Each structure stands twice: as structure tokens, then as C-alpha cells.
GROMACS .gro file of C-alpha atoms in nm:
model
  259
    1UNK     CA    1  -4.075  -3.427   4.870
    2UNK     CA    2  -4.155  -3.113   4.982
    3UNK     CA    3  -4.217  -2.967   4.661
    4UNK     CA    4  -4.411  -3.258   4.549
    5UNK     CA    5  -4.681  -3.224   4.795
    6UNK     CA    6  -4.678  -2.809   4.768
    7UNK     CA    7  -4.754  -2.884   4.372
    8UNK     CA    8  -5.009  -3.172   4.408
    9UNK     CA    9  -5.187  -2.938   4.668
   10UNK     CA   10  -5.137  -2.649   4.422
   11UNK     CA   11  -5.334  -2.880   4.103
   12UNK     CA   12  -5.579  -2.956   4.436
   13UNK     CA   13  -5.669  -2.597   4.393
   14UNK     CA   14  -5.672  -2.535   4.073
   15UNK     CA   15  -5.339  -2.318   3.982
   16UNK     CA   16  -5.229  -2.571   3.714
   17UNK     CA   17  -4.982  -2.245   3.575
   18UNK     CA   18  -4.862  -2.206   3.910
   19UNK     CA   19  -4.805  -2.613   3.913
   20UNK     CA   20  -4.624  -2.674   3.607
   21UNK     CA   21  -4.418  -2.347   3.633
   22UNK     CA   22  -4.304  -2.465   4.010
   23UNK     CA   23  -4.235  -2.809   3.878
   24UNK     CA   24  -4.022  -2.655   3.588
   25UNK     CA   25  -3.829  -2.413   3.796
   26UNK     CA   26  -3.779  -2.797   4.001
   27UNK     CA   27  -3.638  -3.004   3.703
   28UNK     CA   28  -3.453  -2.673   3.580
   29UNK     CA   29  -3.111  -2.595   3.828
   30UNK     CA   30  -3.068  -2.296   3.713
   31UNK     CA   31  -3.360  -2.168   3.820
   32UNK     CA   32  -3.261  -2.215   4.171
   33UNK     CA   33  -3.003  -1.924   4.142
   34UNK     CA   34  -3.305  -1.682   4.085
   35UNK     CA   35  -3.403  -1.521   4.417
   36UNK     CA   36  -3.765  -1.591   4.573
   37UNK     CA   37  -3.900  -1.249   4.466
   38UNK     CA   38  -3.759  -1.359   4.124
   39UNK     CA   39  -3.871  -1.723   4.111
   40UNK     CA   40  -4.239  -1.612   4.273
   41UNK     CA   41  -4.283  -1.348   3.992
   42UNK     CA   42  -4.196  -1.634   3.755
   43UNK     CA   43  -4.457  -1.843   3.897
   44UNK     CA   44  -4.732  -1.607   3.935
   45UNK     CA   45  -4.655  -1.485   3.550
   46UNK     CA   46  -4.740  -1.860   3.443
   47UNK     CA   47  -5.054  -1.831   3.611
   48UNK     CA   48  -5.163  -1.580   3.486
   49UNK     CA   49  -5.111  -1.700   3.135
   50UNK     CA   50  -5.256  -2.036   3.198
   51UNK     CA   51  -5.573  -1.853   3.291
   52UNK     CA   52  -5.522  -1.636   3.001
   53UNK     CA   53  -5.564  -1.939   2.803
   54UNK     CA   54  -5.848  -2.127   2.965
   55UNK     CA   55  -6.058  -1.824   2.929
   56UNK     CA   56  -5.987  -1.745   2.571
   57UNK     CA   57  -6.049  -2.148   2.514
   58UNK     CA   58  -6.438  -2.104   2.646
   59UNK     CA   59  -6.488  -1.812   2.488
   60UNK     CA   60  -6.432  -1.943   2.194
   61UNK     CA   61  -6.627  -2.271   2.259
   62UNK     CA   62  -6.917  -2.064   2.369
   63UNK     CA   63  -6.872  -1.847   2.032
   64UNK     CA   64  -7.002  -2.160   1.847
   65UNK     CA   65  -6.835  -1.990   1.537
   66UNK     CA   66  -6.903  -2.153   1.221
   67UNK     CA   67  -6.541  -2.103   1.136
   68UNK     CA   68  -6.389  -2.167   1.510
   69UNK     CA   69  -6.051  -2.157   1.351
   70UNK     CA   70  -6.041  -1.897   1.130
   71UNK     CA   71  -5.807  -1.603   1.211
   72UNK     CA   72  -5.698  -1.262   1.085
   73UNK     CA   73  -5.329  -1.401   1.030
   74UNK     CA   74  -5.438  -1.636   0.792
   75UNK     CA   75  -5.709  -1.413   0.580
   76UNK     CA   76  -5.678  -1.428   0.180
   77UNK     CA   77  -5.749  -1.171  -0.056
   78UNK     CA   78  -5.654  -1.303  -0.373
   79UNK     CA   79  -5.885  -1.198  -0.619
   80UNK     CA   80  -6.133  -1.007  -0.364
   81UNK     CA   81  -6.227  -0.639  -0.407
   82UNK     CA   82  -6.395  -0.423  -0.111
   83UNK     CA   83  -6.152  -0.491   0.168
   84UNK     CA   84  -5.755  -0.617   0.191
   85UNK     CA   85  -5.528  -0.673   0.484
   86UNK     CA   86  -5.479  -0.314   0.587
   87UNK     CA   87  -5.844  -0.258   0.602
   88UNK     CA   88  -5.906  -0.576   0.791
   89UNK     CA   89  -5.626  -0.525   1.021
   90UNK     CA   90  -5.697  -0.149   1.108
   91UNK     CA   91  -6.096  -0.243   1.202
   92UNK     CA   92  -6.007  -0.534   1.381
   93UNK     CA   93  -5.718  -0.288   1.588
   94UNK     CA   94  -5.976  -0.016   1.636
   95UNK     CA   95  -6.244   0.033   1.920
   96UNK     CA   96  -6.503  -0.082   1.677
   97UNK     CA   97  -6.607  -0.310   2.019
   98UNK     CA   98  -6.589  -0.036   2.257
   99UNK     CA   99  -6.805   0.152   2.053
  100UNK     CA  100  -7.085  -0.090   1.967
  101UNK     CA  101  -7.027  -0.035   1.627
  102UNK     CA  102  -7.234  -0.277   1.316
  103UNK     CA  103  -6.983  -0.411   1.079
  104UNK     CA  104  -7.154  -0.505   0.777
  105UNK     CA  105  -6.994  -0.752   0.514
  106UNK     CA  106  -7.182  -0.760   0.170
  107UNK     CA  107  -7.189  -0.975  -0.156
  108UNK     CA  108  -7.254  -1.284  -0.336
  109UNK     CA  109  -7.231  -1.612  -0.242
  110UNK     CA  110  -6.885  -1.807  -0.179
  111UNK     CA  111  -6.670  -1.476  -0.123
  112UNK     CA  112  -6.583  -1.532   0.266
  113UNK     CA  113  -6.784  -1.305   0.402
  114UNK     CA  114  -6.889  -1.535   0.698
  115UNK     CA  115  -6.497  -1.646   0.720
  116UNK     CA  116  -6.444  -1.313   0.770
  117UNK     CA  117  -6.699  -1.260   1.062
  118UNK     CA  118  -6.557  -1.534   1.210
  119UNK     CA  119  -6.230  -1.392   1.247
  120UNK     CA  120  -6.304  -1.091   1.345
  121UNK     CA  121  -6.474  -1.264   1.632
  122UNK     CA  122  -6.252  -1.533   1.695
  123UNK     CA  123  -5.979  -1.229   1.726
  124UNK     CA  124  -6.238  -1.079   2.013
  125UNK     CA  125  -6.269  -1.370   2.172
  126UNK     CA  126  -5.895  -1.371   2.175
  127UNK     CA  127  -5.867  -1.035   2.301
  128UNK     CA  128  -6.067  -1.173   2.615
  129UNK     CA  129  -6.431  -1.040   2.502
  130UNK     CA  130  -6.722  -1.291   2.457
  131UNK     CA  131  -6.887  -1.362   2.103
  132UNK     CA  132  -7.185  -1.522   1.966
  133UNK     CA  133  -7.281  -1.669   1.623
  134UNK     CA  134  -7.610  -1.688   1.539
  135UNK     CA  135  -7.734  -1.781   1.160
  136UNK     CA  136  -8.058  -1.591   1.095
  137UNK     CA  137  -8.230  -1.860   0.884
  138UNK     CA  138  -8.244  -2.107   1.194
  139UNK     CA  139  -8.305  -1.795   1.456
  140UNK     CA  140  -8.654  -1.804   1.421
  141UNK     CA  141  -8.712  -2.202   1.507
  142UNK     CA  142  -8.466  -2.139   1.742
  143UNK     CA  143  -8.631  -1.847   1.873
  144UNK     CA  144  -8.948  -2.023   1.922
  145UNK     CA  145  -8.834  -2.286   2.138
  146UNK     CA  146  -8.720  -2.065   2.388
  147UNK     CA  147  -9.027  -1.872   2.403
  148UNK     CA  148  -9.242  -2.193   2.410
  149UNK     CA  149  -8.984  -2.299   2.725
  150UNK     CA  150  -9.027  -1.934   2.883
  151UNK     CA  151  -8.677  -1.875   2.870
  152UNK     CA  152  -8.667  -1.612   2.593
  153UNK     CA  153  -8.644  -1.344   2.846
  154UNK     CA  154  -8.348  -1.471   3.046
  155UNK     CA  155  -8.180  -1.550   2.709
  156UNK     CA  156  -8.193  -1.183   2.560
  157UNK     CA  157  -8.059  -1.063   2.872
  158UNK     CA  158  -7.767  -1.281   2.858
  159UNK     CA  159  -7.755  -1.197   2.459
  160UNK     CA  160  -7.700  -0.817   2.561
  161UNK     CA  161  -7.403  -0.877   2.748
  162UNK     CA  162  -7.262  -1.047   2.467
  163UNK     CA  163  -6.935  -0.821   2.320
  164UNK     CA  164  -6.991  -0.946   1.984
  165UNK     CA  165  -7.283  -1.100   1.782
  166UNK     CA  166  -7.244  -1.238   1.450
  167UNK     CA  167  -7.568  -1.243   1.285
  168UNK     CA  168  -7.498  -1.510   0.945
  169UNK     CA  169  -7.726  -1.458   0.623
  170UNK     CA  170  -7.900  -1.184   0.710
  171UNK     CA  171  -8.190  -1.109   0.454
  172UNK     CA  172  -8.194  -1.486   0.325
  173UNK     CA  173  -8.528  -1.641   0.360
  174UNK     CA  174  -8.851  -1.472   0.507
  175UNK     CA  175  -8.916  -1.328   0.834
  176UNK     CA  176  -9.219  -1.340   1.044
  177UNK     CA  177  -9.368  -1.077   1.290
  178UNK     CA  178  -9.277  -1.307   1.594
  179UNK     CA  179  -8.906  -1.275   1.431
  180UNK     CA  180  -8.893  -0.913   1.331
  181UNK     CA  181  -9.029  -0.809   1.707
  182UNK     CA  182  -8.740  -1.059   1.814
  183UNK     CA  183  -8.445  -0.926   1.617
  184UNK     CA  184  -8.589  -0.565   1.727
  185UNK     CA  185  -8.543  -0.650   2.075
  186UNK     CA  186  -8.220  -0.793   2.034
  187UNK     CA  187  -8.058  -0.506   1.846
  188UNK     CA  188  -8.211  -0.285   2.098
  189UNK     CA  189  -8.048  -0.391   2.378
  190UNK     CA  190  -7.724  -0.398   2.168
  191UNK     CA  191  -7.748  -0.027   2.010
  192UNK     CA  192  -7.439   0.174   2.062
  193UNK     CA  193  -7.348  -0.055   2.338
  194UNK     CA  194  -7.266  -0.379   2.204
  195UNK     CA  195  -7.090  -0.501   1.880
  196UNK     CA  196  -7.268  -0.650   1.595
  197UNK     CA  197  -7.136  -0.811   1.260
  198UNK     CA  198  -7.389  -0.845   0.972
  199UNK     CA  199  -7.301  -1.091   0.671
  200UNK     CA  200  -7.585  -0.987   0.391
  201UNK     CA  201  -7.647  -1.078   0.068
  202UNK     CA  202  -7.992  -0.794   0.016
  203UNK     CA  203  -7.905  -0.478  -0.054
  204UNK     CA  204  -7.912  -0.215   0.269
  205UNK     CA  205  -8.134  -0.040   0.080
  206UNK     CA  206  -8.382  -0.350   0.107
  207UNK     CA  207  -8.359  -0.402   0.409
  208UNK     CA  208  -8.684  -0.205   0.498
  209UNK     CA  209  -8.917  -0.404   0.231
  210UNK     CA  210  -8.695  -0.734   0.396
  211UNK     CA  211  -8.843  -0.603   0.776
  212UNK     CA  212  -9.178  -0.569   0.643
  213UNK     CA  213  -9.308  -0.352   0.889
  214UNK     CA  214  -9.239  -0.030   0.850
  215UNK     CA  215  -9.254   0.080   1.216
  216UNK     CA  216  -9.000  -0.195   1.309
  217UNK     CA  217  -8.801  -0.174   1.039
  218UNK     CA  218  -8.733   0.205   1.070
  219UNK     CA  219  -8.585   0.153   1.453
  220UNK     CA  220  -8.415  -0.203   1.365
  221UNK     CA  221  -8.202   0.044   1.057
  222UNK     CA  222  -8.196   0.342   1.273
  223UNK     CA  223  -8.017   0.135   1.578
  224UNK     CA  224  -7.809  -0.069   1.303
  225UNK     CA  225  -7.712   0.220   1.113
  226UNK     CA  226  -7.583   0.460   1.399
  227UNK     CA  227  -7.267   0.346   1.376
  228UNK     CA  228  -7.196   0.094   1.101
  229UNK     CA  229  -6.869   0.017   0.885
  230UNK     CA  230  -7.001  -0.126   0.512
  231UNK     CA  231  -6.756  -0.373   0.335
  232UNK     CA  232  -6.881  -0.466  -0.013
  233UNK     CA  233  -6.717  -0.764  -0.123
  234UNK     CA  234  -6.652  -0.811  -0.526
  235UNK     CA  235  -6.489  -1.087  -0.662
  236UNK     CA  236  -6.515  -1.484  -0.841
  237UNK     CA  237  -6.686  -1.723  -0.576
  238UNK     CA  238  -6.435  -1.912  -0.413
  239UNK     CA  239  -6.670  -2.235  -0.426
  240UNK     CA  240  -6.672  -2.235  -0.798
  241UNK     CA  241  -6.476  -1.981  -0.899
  242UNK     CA  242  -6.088  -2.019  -0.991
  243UNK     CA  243  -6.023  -2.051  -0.644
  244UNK     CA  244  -6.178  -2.318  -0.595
  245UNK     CA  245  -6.060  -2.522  -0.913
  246UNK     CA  246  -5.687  -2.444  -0.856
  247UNK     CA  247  -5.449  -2.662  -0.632
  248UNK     CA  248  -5.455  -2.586  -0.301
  249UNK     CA  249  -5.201  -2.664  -0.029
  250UNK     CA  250  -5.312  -2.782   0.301
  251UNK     CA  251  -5.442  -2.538   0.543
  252UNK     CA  252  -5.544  -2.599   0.888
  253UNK     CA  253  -5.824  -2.342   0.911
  254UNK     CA  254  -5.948  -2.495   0.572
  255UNK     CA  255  -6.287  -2.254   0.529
  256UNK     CA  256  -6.455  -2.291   0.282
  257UNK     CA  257  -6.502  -1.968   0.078
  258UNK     CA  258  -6.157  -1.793   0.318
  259UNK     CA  259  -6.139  -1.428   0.149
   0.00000   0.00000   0.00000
């Protein structure tokens, strides 16, 4: 009885790991052998995981990830050129966060290039560092309703805190002076501080004619570039491609162009 009420007052304030681990070590006999420094290291261990957990769960819903489940583990590189497992696997391992570096993922349509932002972000989050995906198409709309609501300002600052930003089809569609001084503000704030991830079709190199104005578009490149990591990506689209037209087995994370 006594260890029913300690465990109902323990859910009462919130230590769910602490809970369920003191109402395992209560079912389990054996347990009961362990000393109290033993069985209160035990308990405090499962706490410490369960909060491990809860925070890796909202930053992950707070990602808004296109690809929410997409992970490193399960990355594909059948019939993909311009980055393979080891390449993947040593970026995502490196201090490429730390460092505020701009990963950049190039090439055509359907190759996975967003999958693979995803992941890399979704492996962040798991790490314990917040993420955000943004698609640049919708960003200026977007953009534009926070101004109009005056909280633009309170947003950005937010947005710099941010450990990594995914910004989706960059270069697709045109841009607008209210969206270039946006972006420039954005990547400001973020410039050897922050991570960014890029998924392009353009060319770097037209990137400046993209900006349109020159001014802005020389510090936009000059804060992107400082420390940036370029993966081209080759290969057959995997919407319409081979890929795509062979048998595939199920697969939970089921993206749809996974490199």
C-alpha cells in the first residue's frame, strides 16, 4: 500500500520514469535483493531516460519535418552518385552543428534530397538539438502573415535559436524584395552560429541572379558560403525512374524519393 500511494504521488508530479521503474522493481522480487543505493540509481536512471524521450518526441513534433520518420539507419543509395553511407554517416557524426555549418544537397527532382535533410535533422533532433523545416516556396505567404500580425520580430528571434533549419526548394519559384530582406535576416542571425541545410535544384552559381539584388545577395552567399559542405546528387529519379517501377517491400519510413 505503501508503495502504491508513493507511485500515484510520484505520476502526481510528473516522474512517470521514476513511476513505472518503482512499480517494476515492485512486481519484480528480485529486485528487492538490490540495495537502496542500487535500486535508487535504478530508478533515477529510468527517469532520466523517460525524459530523454519526451524531449526528443517534441522536438521532433516541433521539427514539422516533411519526412518526420526518416532516419540515417534506413538511407538508400542504390543507384545515387554524390554521397553514400560513409559520407552521410561521417557529416552527420561531425560538429557540422557546433559549427554552424550550411549543408547543401543539389540535383534534380525525385533523388531524396529533402529525405535526406530530413534525416539529418530528425538525427539532431535525436541528439537533443531543436530543428525546423521550412519550404521556401510557401515562406513568403507565410512570411507575410506574421508581419501583417506584428509578430515577425519575435518569430526570427526564436528562429535564431533554432540548432537546425532546413530550408526545402531553395531557388524554385520567384522571390520578392520583402522575401530576399527576410531570408537575409534570417541567415544573418544564423551565420557561423547556427546550422542550416539547403535542398537546391539552381545552380550555386545562380544563386546571385536567383537573389536579384546584388547587395543582398552578396551577404546572403557570403554568410551561406563561410562554411558550407556541397553534395551533388546524380542519379535516375526515384519517382519515375527504375526505382520507382520496381517492387518494393514495405517500409515504415516510406519517403517518397528515400536516396
Amino acid at each position: 500500500m505503501l508503495n502504491n500511494a508513493t507511485i500515484a504521488q510520484l505520476r502526481a508530479l510528473k516522474l512517470q520514469g521514476f513511476a513505472d521503474a518503482l512499480q517494476q522493481q515492485q512486481d519484480q522480487g528480485d529486485c528487492l535483493g538490490l540495495s537502496f543505493e542500487e535500486r535508487l540509481a535504478l530508478l533515477v536512471e529510468r527517469e532520466v531516460y523517460a525524459r530523454g524521450d519526451r524531449k526528443r518526441t517534441r522536438l521532433l513534433q516541433r521539427a514539422q519535418l516533411k519526412y518526420p520518420s526518416a532516419t540515417l539507419e534506413d538511407a538508400s543509395f542504390e543507384g545515387i552518385h554524390g554521397i553514400d553511407r560513409s559520407a552521410l554517416m561521417s557529416l552527420a557524426l561531425s560538429t557540422w552543428i557546433e559549427r554552424g555549418e550550411t549543408i547543401c544537397f543539389a540535383g534534380a527532382t525525385g533523388l531524396g534530397k529533402t529525405w535526406l535533410a530530413c534525416a539529418l535533422a530528425q538525427y539532431a533532433c535525436r541528439q537533443g538539438r531543436s530543428a525546423l523545416y521550412l519550404r521556401v516556396p510557401r515562406l513568403g505567404e507565410e512570411l507575410r502573415i506574421l508581419h501583417g500580425a506584428g509578430s515577425f520580430r519575435r518569430w526570427l528571434q526564436a528562429l535564431a535559436k533554432i540548432d537546425v533549419l532546413v530550408l526545402d526548394d531553395w531557388g524554385t519559384g520567384p522571390i520578392d524584395a520583402a522575401l530576399r530582406a527576410d531570408l537575409l535576416e534570417m541567415i544573418d542571425d544564423r551565420s557561423a552560429q547556427r546550422a542550416t541545410i539547403i535542398t537546391h535544384q539552381l545552380p550555386i552559381e545562380h544563386w546571385h541572379a536567383w537573389l536579384g539584388d546584388p547587395t543582398v545577395a552578396d551577404a546572403i552567399l557570403d554568410r551561406l558560403m563561410q562554411h558550407c559542405r556541397r553534395f551533388s546528387l546524380e542519379g535516375e529519379s526515384r519517382r519515375t525512374g527504375r526505382a520507382a517501377r520496381a517492387p518494393t517491400k514495405p517500409n515504415k519510413t516510406a519517403p517518397e524519393a528515400q536516396p
